[in-house]
Amino acid sequence: ADTALLKGRRILVTSGPTHEPIDPVRYIANRSSGKQGHAIAAAARAAGAEVILVSGPAEAADPRGVKVIHVETAQEMMAAVEESLPVDAAVFAAAVADWRVADAAGQKIKKGDGGAPPLTLVENPDILAAIARHRTLRPRLVVGFAAETQDVVAHARDKRLRKGCDWIVANDVSPETGIMGGDANTVHLVTAAGVEDWPSASKAEVARHLVARMAADLAGETR
Ligand code: C5P
């Protein structure tokens, strides 16, 4: 790896799922291994950056040389991200739960005569959108992810505008692709300039490619 690419840069990455408690033993979550986000953090480190990885409960191991902040919930992830600013670039690869349970129970909910307990959900903060629209500490380059099962690129273009980020890395996570939880990924990079279809590659290769593009962007070469 070229250890000079991101030397002197501070890069933030979110990765993994969030867990939103129902009670002390149950939670709701999105599927996410954390493999792609952790690979990006590792690649940014290998490129010489100072890296902060804010990770939900992921399968992937903590990358070496990276400052890892472990969180459970979306609200904790939001707080950890805000505390990590300012950074030069931020990549939001986490699969954040869109909703949390309104009043998580303090004790395990018992099966009983009441039948199934109703769950009231409330919306979680959108971390990517909040940071992309941050008034004072918006990173120079904000990268979001879009995991879709259909019309991947169309949704990603739309998401890029809606969230206010610079780039969206879009991937098709239909079960038949094997991408979710797997080691390979096929992505499209959506920027203001258009869409690039990247060849299928390992998540580590996708991470290195993205990091190289980020370094070029931060150096003022492309966008
Ligand atoms: O809206 P959707 O969840 O599809 O957007 C995905 C992108 O937004 C990802 O980059 C994800 O990390 C980020 N996101 C976030 N906070 C949320 C929901 C999504 O940062 N609450």
PDB file of C-alpha atoms and ligand atoms in Angstrom:
ATOM      1  CA  ALA A   1       0.000   0.000   0.000  1.00  0.00           C
ATOM      2  CA  ASP A   2       1.082   3.571  -0.602  1.00  0.00           C
ATOM      3  CA  THR A   3       1.433   4.835   2.974  1.00  0.00           C
ATOM      4  CA  ALA A   4       1.717   8.450   1.796  1.00  0.00           C
ATOM      5  CA  LEU A   5      -1.698   8.647   0.104  1.00  0.00           C
ATOM      6  CA  LEU A   6      -3.597   9.808   3.175  1.00  0.00           C
ATOM      7  CA  LYS A   7      -0.731  10.920   5.400  1.00  0.00           C
ATOM      8  CA  GLY A   8      -1.811  13.745   7.700  1.00  0.00           C
ATOM      9  CA  ARG A   9      -5.508  13.109   7.045  1.00  0.00           C
ATOM     10  CA  ARG A  10      -8.077  12.221   9.684  1.00  0.00           C
ATOM     11  CA  ILE A  11     -10.708   9.783   8.420  1.00  0.00           C
ATOM     12  CA  LEU A  12     -13.866   8.633  10.167  1.00  0.00           C
ATOM     13  CA  VAL A  13     -15.645   5.391   9.253  1.00  0.00           C
ATOM     14  CA  THR A  14     -18.878   3.944  10.642  1.00  0.00           C
ATOM     15  CA  SER A  15     -19.428   0.210  10.323  1.00  0.00           C
ATOM     16  CA  GLY A  16     -21.525  -2.712  11.463  1.00  0.00           C
ATOM     17  CA  PRO A  17     -25.156  -2.786  12.537  1.00  0.00           C
ATOM     18  CA  THR A  18     -26.725  -0.997  15.453  1.00  0.00           C
ATOM     19  CA  HIS A  19     -28.698  -2.895  18.065  1.00  0.00           C
ATOM     20  CA  GLU A  20     -31.817  -1.238  19.415  1.00  0.00           C
ATOM     21  CA  PRO A  21     -32.967  -2.823  22.672  1.00  0.00           C
ATOM     22  CA  ILE A  22     -36.490  -4.117  23.225  1.00  0.00           C
ATOM     23  CA  ASP A  23     -35.584  -5.246  26.727  1.00  0.00           C
ATOM     24  CA  PRO A  24     -32.257  -6.307  28.288  1.00  0.00           C
ATOM     25  CA  VAL A  25     -32.148  -9.574  26.263  1.00  0.00           C
ATOM     26  CA  ARG A  26     -33.810  -8.672  22.938  1.00  0.00           C
ATOM     27  CA  TYR A  27     -33.074  -6.170  20.199  1.00  0.00           C
ATOM     28  CA  ILE A  28     -33.925  -5.184  16.646  1.00  0.00           C
ATOM     29  CA  ALA A  29     -31.156  -4.719  14.098  1.00  0.00           C
ATOM     30  CA  ASN A  30     -30.221  -4.693  10.417  1.00  0.00           C
ATOM     31  CA  ARG A  31     -28.101  -7.460   8.923  1.00  0.00           C
ATOM     32  CA  SER A  32     -24.482  -6.329   8.679  1.00  0.00           C
ATOM     33  CA  SER A  33     -21.197  -8.142   9.150  1.00  0.00           C
ATOM     34  CA  GLY A  34     -19.162  -4.931   9.198  1.00  0.00           C
ATOM     35  CA  LYS A  35     -16.751  -6.437   6.662  1.00  0.00           C
ATOM     36  CA  GLN A  36     -16.867  -3.601   4.108  1.00  0.00           C
ATOM     37  CA  GLY A  37     -16.703  -0.775   6.665  1.00  0.00           C
ATOM     38  CA  HIS A  38     -13.886  -2.395   8.623  1.00  0.00           C
ATOM     39  CA  ALA A  39     -11.990  -3.013   5.358  1.00  0.00           C
ATOM     40  CA  ILE A  40     -12.273   0.695   4.515  1.00  0.00           C
ATOM     41  CA  ALA A  41     -10.930   1.665   7.933  1.00  0.00           C
ATOM     42  CA  ALA A  42      -8.012  -0.761   7.496  1.00  0.00           C
ATOM     43  CA  ALA A  43      -7.283   0.522   3.972  1.00  0.00           C
ATOM     44  CA  ALA A  44      -7.333   4.150   5.125  1.00  0.00           C
ATOM     45  CA  ARG A  45      -4.892   3.242   7.900  1.00  0.00           C
ATOM     46  CA  ALA A  46      -2.643   1.413   5.431  1.00  0.00           C
ATOM     47  CA  ALA A  47      -2.692   4.591   3.321  1.00  0.00           C
ATOM     48  CA  GLY A  48      -1.275   6.558   6.243  1.00  0.00           C
ATOM     49  CA  ALA A  49      -4.396   8.203   7.684  1.00  0.00           C
ATOM     50  CA  GLU A  50      -5.328   8.627  11.310  1.00  0.00           C
ATOM     51  CA  VAL A  51      -8.508   6.530  11.404  1.00  0.00           C
ATOM     52  CA  ILE A  52     -11.435   6.534  13.804  1.00  0.00           C
ATOM     53  CA  LEU A  53     -13.812   3.603  13.368  1.00  0.00           C
ATOM     54  CA  VAL A  54     -17.180   3.907  15.084  1.00  0.00           C
ATOM     55  CA  SER A  55     -18.512   0.374  15.078  1.00  0.00           C
ATOM     56  CA  GLY A  56     -21.741  -1.233  16.134  1.00  0.00           C
ATOM     57  CA  PRO A  57     -21.672  -4.904  17.231  1.00  0.00           C
ATOM     58  CA  ALA A  58     -19.935  -6.296  14.110  1.00  0.00           C
ATOM     59  CA  GLU A  59     -18.503  -9.736  13.341  1.00  0.00           C
ATOM     60  CA  ALA A  60     -15.382  -8.221  11.807  1.00  0.00           C
ATOM     61  CA  ALA A  61     -12.379  -7.854  14.138  1.00  0.00           C
ATOM     62  CA  ASP A  62     -11.016  -4.445  15.126  1.00  0.00           C
ATOM     63  CA  PRO A  63      -8.458  -3.410  12.478  1.00  0.00           C
ATOM     64  CA  ARG A  64      -4.963  -2.804  13.823  1.00  0.00           C
ATOM     65  CA  GLY A  65      -3.713   0.749  14.236  1.00  0.00           C
ATOM     66  CA  VAL A  66      -7.213   2.191  14.158  1.00  0.00           C
ATOM     67  CA  LYS A  67      -8.985   3.952  17.032  1.00  0.00           C
ATOM     68  CA  VAL A  68     -12.181   1.922  17.452  1.00  0.00           C
ATOM     69  CA  ILE A  69     -15.155   3.305  19.357  1.00  0.00           C
ATOM     70  CA  HIS A  70     -17.616   0.495  20.104  1.00  0.00           C
ATOM     71  CA  VAL A  71     -21.288   1.436  20.284  1.00  0.00           C
ATOM     72  CA  GLU A  72     -24.589  -0.429  20.440  1.00  0.00           C
ATOM     73  CA  THR A  73     -27.357   1.927  19.347  1.00  0.00           C
ATOM     74  CA  ALA A  74     -27.850   4.566  16.650  1.00  0.00           C
ATOM     75  CA  GLN A  75     -28.007   7.298  19.258  1.00  0.00           C
ATOM     76  CA  GLU A  76     -24.661   6.158  20.689  1.00  0.00           C
ATOM     77  CA  MET A  77     -23.205   5.994  17.173  1.00  0.00           C
ATOM     78  CA  MET A  78     -24.373   9.551  16.486  1.00  0.00           C
ATOM     79  CA  ALA A  79     -22.778  10.836  19.697  1.00  0.00           C
ATOM     80  CA  ALA A  80     -19.473   9.040  18.985  1.00  0.00           C
ATOM     81  CA  VAL A  81     -19.380  10.432  15.427  1.00  0.00           C
ATOM     82  CA  GLU A  82     -20.045  13.994  16.603  1.00  0.00           C
ATOM     83  CA  GLU A  83     -17.337  13.694  19.239  1.00  0.00           C
ATOM     84  CA  SER A  84     -14.867  12.529  16.586  1.00  0.00           C
ATOM     85  CA  LEU A  85     -15.221  15.630  14.412  1.00  0.00           C
ATOM     86  CA  PRO A  86     -13.482  17.405  12.805  1.00  0.00           C
ATOM     87  CA  VAL A  87     -12.226  14.967  10.173  1.00  0.00           C
ATOM     88  CA  ASP A  88     -11.122  15.428   6.559  1.00  0.00           C
ATOM     89  CA  ALA A  89     -13.421  12.724   5.229  1.00  0.00           C
ATOM     90  CA  ALA A  90     -16.129  10.461   6.625  1.00  0.00           C
ATOM     91  CA  VAL A  91     -17.437   7.176   5.248  1.00  0.00           C
ATOM     92  CA  PHE A  92     -20.782   5.977   6.584  1.00  0.00           C
ATOM     93  CA  ALA A  93     -20.800   2.240   5.976  1.00  0.00           C
ATOM     94  CA  ALA A  94     -22.857   1.285   9.040  1.00  0.00           C
ATOM     95  CA  ALA A  95     -26.255  -0.378   8.646  1.00  0.00           C
ATOM     96  CA  VAL A  96     -28.017   1.820  11.156  1.00  0.00           C
ATOM     97  CA  ALA A  97     -31.433   0.683  12.368  1.00  0.00           C
ATOM     98  CA  ASP A  98     -33.975   3.190  11.110  1.00  0.00           C
ATOM     99  CA  TRP A  99     -36.115   2.841  14.202  1.00  0.00           C
ATOM    100  CA  ARG A 100     -35.708   2.128  17.885  1.00  0.00           C
ATOM    101  CA  VAL A 101     -38.236   0.885  20.417  1.00  0.00           C
ATOM    102  CA  ALA A 102     -39.902   3.866  22.070  1.00  0.00           C
ATOM    103  CA  ASP A 103     -39.812   2.607  25.657  1.00  0.00           C
ATOM    104  CA  ALA A 104     -37.350  -0.239  25.964  1.00  0.00           C
ATOM    105  CA  ALA A 105     -38.266  -2.323  29.021  1.00  0.00           C
ATOM    106  CA  GLY A 106     -35.848  -2.259  31.946  1.00  0.00           C
ATOM    107  CA  GLN A 107     -36.582  -5.925  32.729  1.00  0.00           C
ATOM    108  CA  LYS A 108     -37.026  -8.936  30.462  1.00  0.00           C
ATOM    109  CA  ILE A 109     -40.577  -8.962  29.091  1.00  0.00           C
ATOM    110  CA  LYS A 110     -42.303 -12.161  30.230  1.00  0.00           C
ATOM    111  CA  LYS A 111     -44.434 -14.374  28.044  1.00  0.00           C
ATOM    112  CA  GLY A 112     -47.847 -14.300  29.637  1.00  0.00           C
ATOM    113  CA  ASP A 113     -51.540 -13.915  29.312  1.00  0.00           C
ATOM    114  CA  GLY A 114     -51.237 -10.531  27.628  1.00  0.00           C
ATOM    115  CA  GLY A 115     -50.268 -12.115  24.282  1.00  0.00           C
ATOM    116  CA  ALA A 116     -47.482 -10.588  22.193  1.00  0.00           C
ATOM    117  CA  PRO A 117     -46.384  -7.188  23.495  1.00  0.00           C
ATOM    118  CA  PRO A 118     -46.932  -4.252  21.107  1.00  0.00           C
ATOM    119  CA  LEU A 119     -43.749  -2.430  20.077  1.00  0.00           C
ATOM    120  CA  THR A 120     -43.925   1.274  19.388  1.00  0.00           C
ATOM    121  CA  LEU A 121     -41.060   2.387  17.154  1.00  0.00           C
ATOM    122  CA  VAL A 122     -39.601   5.879  16.865  1.00  0.00           C
ATOM    123  CA  GLU A 123     -37.234   7.109  14.176  1.00  0.00           C
ATOM    124  CA  ASN A 124     -33.490   7.129  14.822  1.00  0.00           C
ATOM    125  CA  PRO A 125     -31.314  10.084  13.828  1.00  0.00           C
ATOM    126  CA  ASP A 126     -29.908   9.888  10.290  1.00  0.00           C
ATOM    127  CA  ILE A 127     -26.202  10.153  11.065  1.00  0.00           C
ATOM    128  CA  LEU A 128     -25.041  10.524   7.460  1.00  0.00           C
ATOM    129  CA  ALA A 129     -27.559  13.289   6.676  1.00  0.00           C
ATOM    130  CA  ALA A 130     -26.812  15.121   9.919  1.00  0.00           C
ATOM    131  CA  ILE A 131     -23.059  15.163   9.322  1.00  0.00           C
ATOM    132  CA  ALA A 132     -23.406  15.983   5.612  1.00  0.00           C
ATOM    133  CA  ARG A 133     -25.458  19.040   6.622  1.00  0.00           C
ATOM    134  CA  HIS A 134     -23.390  19.986   9.650  1.00  0.00           C
ATOM    135  CA  ARG A 135     -23.159  23.780   9.808  1.00  0.00           C
ATOM    136  CA  THR A 136     -19.644  24.100  11.120  1.00  0.00           C
ATOM    137  CA  LEU A 137     -17.867  20.738  11.036  1.00  0.00           C
ATOM    138  CA  ARG A 138     -18.928  19.126   7.732  1.00  0.00           C
ATOM    139  CA  PRO A 139     -16.021  16.990   6.511  1.00  0.00           C
ATOM    140  CA  ARG A 140     -14.673  17.981   3.093  1.00  0.00           C
ATOM    141  CA  LEU A 141     -15.688  14.619   1.685  1.00  0.00           C
ATOM    142  CA  VAL A 142     -18.774  12.770   2.927  1.00  0.00           C
ATOM    143  CA  VAL A 143     -19.405   9.272   1.559  1.00  0.00           C
ATOM    144  CA  GLY A 144     -22.587   7.287   2.136  1.00  0.00           C
ATOM    145  CA  PHE A 145     -23.581   3.739   1.267  1.00  0.00           C
ATOM    146  CA  ALA A 146     -26.762   2.515  -0.339  1.00  0.00           C
ATOM    147  CA  ALA A 147     -27.644  -1.131   0.031  1.00  0.00           C
ATOM    148  CA  GLU A 148     -30.596  -1.870  -2.218  1.00  0.00           C
ATOM    149  CA  THR A 149     -32.293  -4.912  -3.628  1.00  0.00           C
ATOM    150  CA  GLN A 150     -33.637  -3.239  -6.789  1.00  0.00           C
ATOM    151  CA  ASP A 151     -33.049  -0.147  -8.984  1.00  0.00           C
ATOM    152  CA  VAL A 152     -29.723   0.226  -7.189  1.00  0.00           C
ATOM    153  CA  VAL A 153     -28.284   3.169  -9.109  1.00  0.00           C
ATOM    154  CA  ALA A 154     -31.522   5.160  -9.347  1.00  0.00           C
ATOM    155  CA  HIS A 155     -32.025   4.899  -5.606  1.00  0.00           C
ATOM    156  CA  ALA A 156     -28.399   5.827  -4.979  1.00  0.00           C
ATOM    157  CA  ARG A 157     -28.596   9.008  -7.086  1.00  0.00           C
ATOM    158  CA  ASP A 158     -31.706  10.003  -5.214  1.00  0.00           C
ATOM    159  CA  LYS A 159     -30.124   9.184  -1.871  1.00  0.00           C
ATOM    160  CA  ARG A 160     -27.042  11.261  -2.651  1.00  0.00           C
ATOM    161  CA  LEU A 161     -29.171  14.365  -3.118  1.00  0.00           C
ATOM    162  CA  ARG A 162     -31.507  13.643  -0.232  1.00  0.00           C
ATOM    163  CA  LYS A 163     -28.705  13.062   2.257  1.00  0.00           C
ATOM    164  CA  GLY A 164     -26.487  15.906   1.066  1.00  0.00           C
ATOM    165  CA  CYS A 165     -23.383  13.725   0.780  1.00  0.00           C
ATOM    166  CA  ASP A 166     -20.739  13.898  -1.954  1.00  0.00           C
ATOM    167  CA  TRP A 167     -20.569  10.261  -2.990  1.00  0.00           C
ATOM    168  CA  ILE A 168     -22.704   7.180  -2.606  1.00  0.00           C
ATOM    169  CA  VAL A 169     -21.251   3.699  -2.840  1.00  0.00           C
ATOM    170  CA  ALA A 170     -24.188   1.638  -4.055  1.00  0.00           C
ATOM    171  CA  ASN A 171     -24.461  -2.122  -3.909  1.00  0.00           C
ATOM    172  CA  ASP A 172     -27.069  -4.730  -4.692  1.00  0.00           C
ATOM    173  CA  VAL A 173     -27.648  -6.789  -1.573  1.00  0.00           C
ATOM    174  CA  SER A 174     -30.291  -9.139  -3.001  1.00  0.00           C
ATOM    175  CA  PRO A 175     -29.837 -12.503  -1.260  1.00  0.00           C
ATOM    176  CA  GLU A 176     -28.815 -14.198  -4.533  1.00  0.00           C
ATOM    177  CA  THR A 177     -25.763 -11.907  -4.888  1.00  0.00           C
ATOM    178  CA  GLY A 178     -24.150 -13.336  -1.731  1.00  0.00           C
ATOM    179  CA  ILE A 179     -22.770  -9.871  -0.969  1.00  0.00           C
ATOM    180  CA  MET A 180     -24.323  -9.609   2.461  1.00  0.00           C
ATOM    181  CA  GLY A 181     -21.956 -11.286   4.886  1.00  0.00           C
ATOM    182  CA  GLY A 182     -19.751 -12.417   1.994  1.00  0.00           C
ATOM    183  CA  ASP A 183     -16.208 -11.399   1.077  1.00  0.00           C
ATOM    184  CA  ALA A 184     -16.875  -9.958  -2.386  1.00  0.00           C
ATOM    185  CA  ASN A 185     -18.707  -6.849  -3.479  1.00  0.00           C
ATOM    186  CA  THR A 186     -19.954  -5.264  -6.712  1.00  0.00           C
ATOM    187  CA  VAL A 187     -20.464  -1.545  -6.329  1.00  0.00           C
ATOM    188  CA  HIS A 188     -21.324   1.565  -8.292  1.00  0.00           C
ATOM    189  CA  LEU A 189     -19.807   4.892  -7.259  1.00  0.00           C
ATOM    190  CA  VAL A 190     -22.310   7.709  -7.640  1.00  0.00           C
ATOM    191  CA  THR A 191     -20.784  11.206  -7.635  1.00  0.00           C
ATOM    192  CA  ALA A 192     -21.900  14.635  -8.873  1.00  0.00           C
ATOM    193  CA  ALA A 193     -20.171  13.748 -12.164  1.00  0.00           C
ATOM    194  CA  GLY A 194     -22.067  10.524 -12.765  1.00  0.00           C
ATOM    195  CA  VAL A 195     -21.925   6.807 -12.085  1.00  0.00           C
ATOM    196  CA  GLU A 196     -18.956   4.475 -12.235  1.00  0.00           C
ATOM    197  CA  ASP A 197     -19.580   0.732 -12.353  1.00  0.00           C
ATOM    198  CA  TRP A 198     -16.687  -0.908 -10.558  1.00  0.00           C
ATOM    199  CA  PRO A 199     -15.750  -4.507 -11.334  1.00  0.00           C
ATOM    200  CA  SER A 200     -16.633  -7.173  -8.758  1.00  0.00           C
ATOM    201  CA  ALA A 201     -13.822  -7.456  -6.265  1.00  0.00           C
ATOM    202  CA  SER A 202     -13.084  -8.478  -2.716  1.00  0.00           C
ATOM    203  CA  LYS A 203     -14.285  -6.103  -0.026  1.00  0.00           C
ATOM    204  CA  ALA A 204     -10.611  -5.360   0.712  1.00  0.00           C
ATOM    205  CA  GLU A 205     -10.029  -4.381  -2.935  1.00  0.00           C
ATOM    206  CA  VAL A 206     -13.157  -2.235  -3.037  1.00  0.00           C
ATOM    207  CA  ALA A 207     -11.872  -0.542   0.126  1.00  0.00           C
ATOM    208  CA  ARG A 208      -8.427   0.144  -1.379  1.00  0.00           C
ATOM    209  CA  HIS A 209      -9.993   1.517  -4.556  1.00  0.00           C
ATOM    210  CA  LEU A 210     -12.301   3.800  -2.567  1.00  0.00           C
ATOM    211  CA  VAL A 211      -9.454   5.005  -0.363  1.00  0.00           C
ATOM    212  CA  ALA A 212      -7.347   5.828  -3.431  1.00  0.00           C
ATOM    213  CA  ARG A 213     -10.263   7.836  -4.876  1.00  0.00           C
ATOM    214  CA  MET A 214     -10.721   9.623  -1.575  1.00  0.00           C
ATOM    215  CA  ALA A 215      -7.036  10.509  -1.430  1.00  0.00           C
ATOM    216  CA  ALA A 216      -7.163  11.923  -4.963  1.00  0.00           C
ATOM    217  CA  ASP A 217     -10.251  13.935  -4.090  1.00  0.00           C
ATOM    218  CA  LEU A 218      -8.733  15.348  -0.910  1.00  0.00           C
ATOM    219  CA  ALA A 219      -5.622  16.237  -2.881  1.00  0.00           C
ATOM    220  CA  GLY A 220      -7.860  18.247  -5.181  1.00  0.00           C
ATOM    221  CA  GLU A 221      -7.524  16.058  -8.244  1.00  0.00           C
ATOM    222  CA  THR A 222     -11.065  14.823  -8.792  1.00  0.00           C
ATOM    223  CA  ARG A 223     -14.637  14.898  -7.559  1.00  0.00           C
TER     224      ARG A 223
HETATM  225  O1  C5P B   1     -31.423   5.687   4.053  1.00  0.00           O
HETATM  226  P1  C5P B   1     -30.501   4.529   4.057  1.00  0.00           P
HETATM  227  O2  C5P B   1     -30.430   3.830   5.387  1.00  0.00           O
HETATM  228  O3  C5P B   1     -30.657   3.580   2.926  1.00  0.00           O
HETATM  229  O4  C5P B   1     -29.079   5.212   3.828  1.00  0.00           O
HETATM  230  C1  C5P B   1     -27.894   4.484   3.913  1.00  0.00           C
HETATM  231  C2  C5P B   1     -26.762   5.398   4.267  1.00  0.00           C
HETATM  232  O5  C5P B   1     -27.121   6.275   5.337  1.00  0.00           O
HETATM  233  C3  C5P B   1     -25.578   4.617   4.761  1.00  0.00           C
HETATM  234  O6  C5P B   1     -24.413   5.365   4.445  1.00  0.00           O
HETATM  235  C4  C5P B   1     -25.817   4.582   6.260  1.00  0.00           C
HETATM  236  O7  C5P B   1     -24.632   4.367   6.990  1.00  0.00           O
HETATM  237  C5  C5P B   1     -26.386   5.958   6.522  1.00  0.00           C
HETATM  238  N1  C5P B   1     -27.337   6.039   7.628  1.00  0.00           N
HETATM  239  C6  C5P B   1     -26.990   6.721   8.800  1.00  0.00           C
HETATM  240  N2  C5P B   1     -27.904   6.843   9.820  1.00  0.00           N
HETATM  241  C7  C5P B   1     -29.136   6.298   9.704  1.00  0.00           C
HETATM  242  C8  C5P B   1     -29.500   5.598   8.540  1.00  0.00           C
HETATM  243  C9  C5P B   1     -28.573   5.480   7.529  1.00  0.00           C
HETATM  244  O8  C5P B   1     -25.865   7.210   8.893  1.00  0.00           O
HETATM  245  N3  C5P B   1     -30.005   6.436  10.713  1.00  0.00           N
END
